[in-house]
Amino acid sequence: MFARLRSDIQCILDRDPAARSTWEVVTCYPGLHAIWLHRPAHWCWNNGLKWPGRFISNFSRWLTGIEIHPGAKIGERVFFDHAMGVVVGETAEIGDGCTIYQGVTLGGTSLYKGSKRHPTLGKNVVVSAGAKVLGGFEVGDGAKIGSNAVVIKPVPAGATAVGIPARIIPSKEGQSADVTEPQQPPKFTAYGITQEDDPLSQAMRGLIDNASSQEHQIALLWQAIEKLSANPQNKDCVPCDAALKEQFEAGKLNELVGK
């Protein structure tokens, strides 16, 4: 038990540069208090003591501003950073090493009792401020949810979800989206900030590049027409850099923009 308490404190010291000492973390971090209060509430819930579990959960909400249903499952080294206004639903599961910021909702879209209504977060997932993850699907290990994103479908491991509704930026070679050196372990990124761009901006740049290429090809076409008009006997009038095959990647751009 004490080893787990030390792990709870150490994960905050590792991820929050504002944390100066163990005493400060123990006394001044409501996210840690919410985790510690959730454990007896979860025990009561699983052992048939539903009302005591809900009472402890409600007391924790009043004390910390973080609402965690006693039925939710929370792994080790989970850090609720700031976390005011966080809501975690009954069937939600949070894996080891996850970081959840303020205003996050792990909610459900189904009204059927006993069903899996809330999301499952894998290991080392970062859910940024204001994000809403709604539904009984999985968010893969090492995934990142951007600030204010509304996620309504599964997120693959290592990918990043941004936007409303969320669009998926795939991981590269199975690595987390912010990893630049595959040989090194993934680094923690506060608020899920990565070096990747929003997929819509990638799609727009693709359209701009394609429009520029089309202008160039039209110019080459007119050059070829001028050569044909000047000398009908000249058979070699096609410029060397003319694009003779279609290269517009409509499918890739549609994938970036999303449905």
CSV table of C-alpha atoms in Angstrom, one decimal, residues 42-165:
chain,number,residue,atom,x,y,z
A,42,HIS,CA,-14.4,1.8,-5.3
A,43,TRP,CA,-13.9,-0.9,-2.7
A,44,CYS,CA,-17.3,-0.1,-1.2
A,45,TRP,CA,-18.9,-0.2,-4.6
A,46,ASN,CA,-17.4,-3.6,-5.5
A,47,ASN,CA,-18.4,-5.1,-2.2
A,48,GLY,CA,-22.1,-4.2,-2.4
A,49,LEU,CA,-21.9,-1.0,-0.3
A,50,LYS,CA,-23.3,1.2,-3.0
A,51,TRP,CA,-24.5,4.1,-0.9
A,52,PRO,CA,-21.3,4.5,1.1
A,53,GLY,CA,-19.4,4.3,-2.2
A,54,ARG,CA,-21.5,7.1,-3.7
A,55,PHE,CA,-21.3,9.1,-0.5
A,56,ILE,CA,-17.5,9.0,-0.5
A,57,SER,CA,-17.5,9.9,-4.2
A,58,ASN,CA,-19.8,12.8,-3.5
A,59,PHE,CA,-17.6,14.0,-0.6
A,60,SER,CA,-14.6,13.8,-2.9
A,61,ARG,CA,-16.4,15.9,-5.5
A,62,TRP,CA,-17.2,18.5,-2.9
A,63,LEU,CA,-13.6,18.5,-1.6
A,64,THR,CA,-11.7,18.4,-4.9
A,65,GLY,CA,-14.0,19.5,-7.7
A,66,ILE,CA,-13.3,16.1,-9.4
A,67,GLU,CA,-16.3,13.7,-9.9
A,68,ILE,CA,-15.3,10.1,-10.2
A,69,HIS,CA,-18.0,7.5,-10.1
A,70,PRO,CA,-17.1,4.7,-7.5
A,71,GLY,CA,-17.6,2.1,-10.2
A,72,ALA,CA,-14.8,3.5,-12.4
A,73,LYS,CA,-11.5,1.6,-12.6
A,74,ILE,CA,-8.3,3.7,-12.2
A,75,GLY,CA,-4.8,2.2,-12.7
A,76,GLU,CA,-1.6,3.2,-11.1
A,77,ARG,CA,0.4,6.4,-11.5
A,78,VAL,CA,-2.7,8.3,-12.8
A,79,PHE,CA,-2.3,12.1,-12.6
A,80,PHE,CA,-5.3,14.4,-12.5
A,81,ASP,CA,-3.5,17.7,-13.2
A,82,HIS,CA,-5.5,20.8,-12.0
A,83,ALA,CA,-8.5,18.7,-12.9
A,84,MET,CA,-11.3,21.0,-11.7
A,85,GLY,CA,-14.5,19.9,-13.4
A,86,VAL,CA,-13.3,16.4,-14.5
A,87,VAL,CA,-16.1,13.8,-14.7
A,88,VAL,CA,-15.4,10.1,-14.9
A,89,GLY,CA,-18.3,7.8,-15.6
A,90,GLU,CA,-19.3,4.5,-14.0
A,91,THR,CA,-17.9,2.1,-16.6
A,92,ALA,CA,-14.9,4.2,-17.5
A,93,GLU,CA,-11.4,2.6,-17.2
A,94,ILE,CA,-8.2,4.6,-16.9
A,95,GLY,CA,-5.0,2.7,-17.5
A,96,ASP,CA,-1.6,3.1,-15.8
A,97,GLY,CA,0.3,6.3,-16.3
A,98,CYS,CA,-2.5,8.4,-17.8
A,99,THR,CA,-2.6,12.2,-17.4
A,100,ILE,CA,-6.0,14.0,-17.4
A,101,TYR,CA,-6.3,17.7,-17.3
A,102,GLN,CA,-9.1,20.1,-16.2
A,103,GLY,CA,-12.6,20.0,-17.7
A,104,VAL,CA,-12.3,16.5,-19.2
A,105,THR,CA,-15.4,14.3,-19.4
A,106,LEU,CA,-15.2,10.5,-19.8
A,107,GLY,CA,-18.8,10.1,-20.5
A,108,GLY,CA,-21.4,7.8,-22.0
A,109,THR,CA,-23.9,8.0,-24.8
A,110,SER,CA,-25.9,4.9,-24.0
A,111,LEU,CA,-28.8,4.8,-21.4
A,112,TYR,CA,-28.8,1.0,-21.0
A,113,LYS,CA,-27.9,0.0,-17.5
A,114,GLY,CA,-25.2,-2.7,-17.2
A,115,SER,CA,-23.7,-1.9,-20.6
A,116,LYS,CA,-20.2,-0.5,-21.3
A,117,ARG,CA,-21.2,3.1,-21.7
A,118,HIS,CA,-17.9,4.9,-20.9
A,119,PRO,CA,-14.5,4.9,-22.6
A,120,THR,CA,-11.4,2.8,-21.7
A,121,LEU,CA,-8.1,4.6,-21.7
A,122,GLY,CA,-5.0,2.5,-22.3
A,123,LYS,CA,-1.6,3.1,-20.7
A,124,ASN,CA,0.1,6.5,-20.8
A,125,VAL,CA,-2.8,8.3,-22.5
A,126,VAL,CA,-2.9,12.1,-22.2
A,127,VAL,CA,-6.3,13.8,-22.3
A,128,SER,CA,-6.0,17.5,-22.6
A,129,ALA,CA,-8.0,20.3,-21.0
A,130,GLY,CA,-11.7,20.4,-22.0
A,131,ALA,CA,-11.7,17.2,-24.0
A,132,LYS,CA,-14.8,15.1,-24.1
A,133,VAL,CA,-14.4,11.3,-24.7
A,134,LEU,CA,-17.9,9.9,-25.2
A,135,GLY,CA,-18.8,6.3,-25.7
A,136,GLY,CA,-17.8,2.7,-24.7
A,137,PHE,CA,-14.8,2.4,-27.0
A,138,GLU,CA,-11.0,2.2,-26.4
A,139,VAL,CA,-8.3,4.8,-26.6
A,140,GLY,CA,-5.0,3.0,-27.3
A,141,ASP,CA,-1.8,3.1,-25.3
A,142,GLY,CA,0.2,6.3,-25.7
A,143,ALA,CA,-2.6,8.1,-27.5
A,144,LYS,CA,-3.2,11.9,-27.0
A,145,ILE,CA,-6.5,13.8,-27.0
A,146,GLY,CA,-6.1,17.4,-27.9
A,147,SER,CA,-7.7,20.3,-25.9
A,148,ASN,CA,-11.5,20.6,-26.4
A,149,ALA,CA,-11.6,17.7,-28.7
A,150,VAL,CA,-14.8,15.7,-28.9
A,151,VAL,CA,-13.9,12.0,-29.4
A,152,ILE,CA,-16.7,9.7,-30.4
A,153,LYS,CA,-14.8,6.8,-32.0
A,154,PRO,CA,-11.8,4.6,-31.0
A,155,VAL,CA,-8.3,6.1,-31.1
A,156,PRO,CA,-5.5,3.8,-32.2
A,157,ALA,CA,-2.4,3.4,-30.0
A,158,GLY,CA,0.1,6.3,-30.3
A,159,ALA,CA,-2.3,8.4,-32.4
A,160,THR,CA,-3.5,12.0,-31.6
A,161,ALA,CA,-7.1,13.1,-31.8
A,162,VAL,CA,-7.9,16.7,-32.4
A,163,GLY,CA,-11.0,18.8,-33.4
A,164,ILE,CA,-14.8,18.6,-33.2
A,165,PRO,CA,-15.6,15.8,-33.9
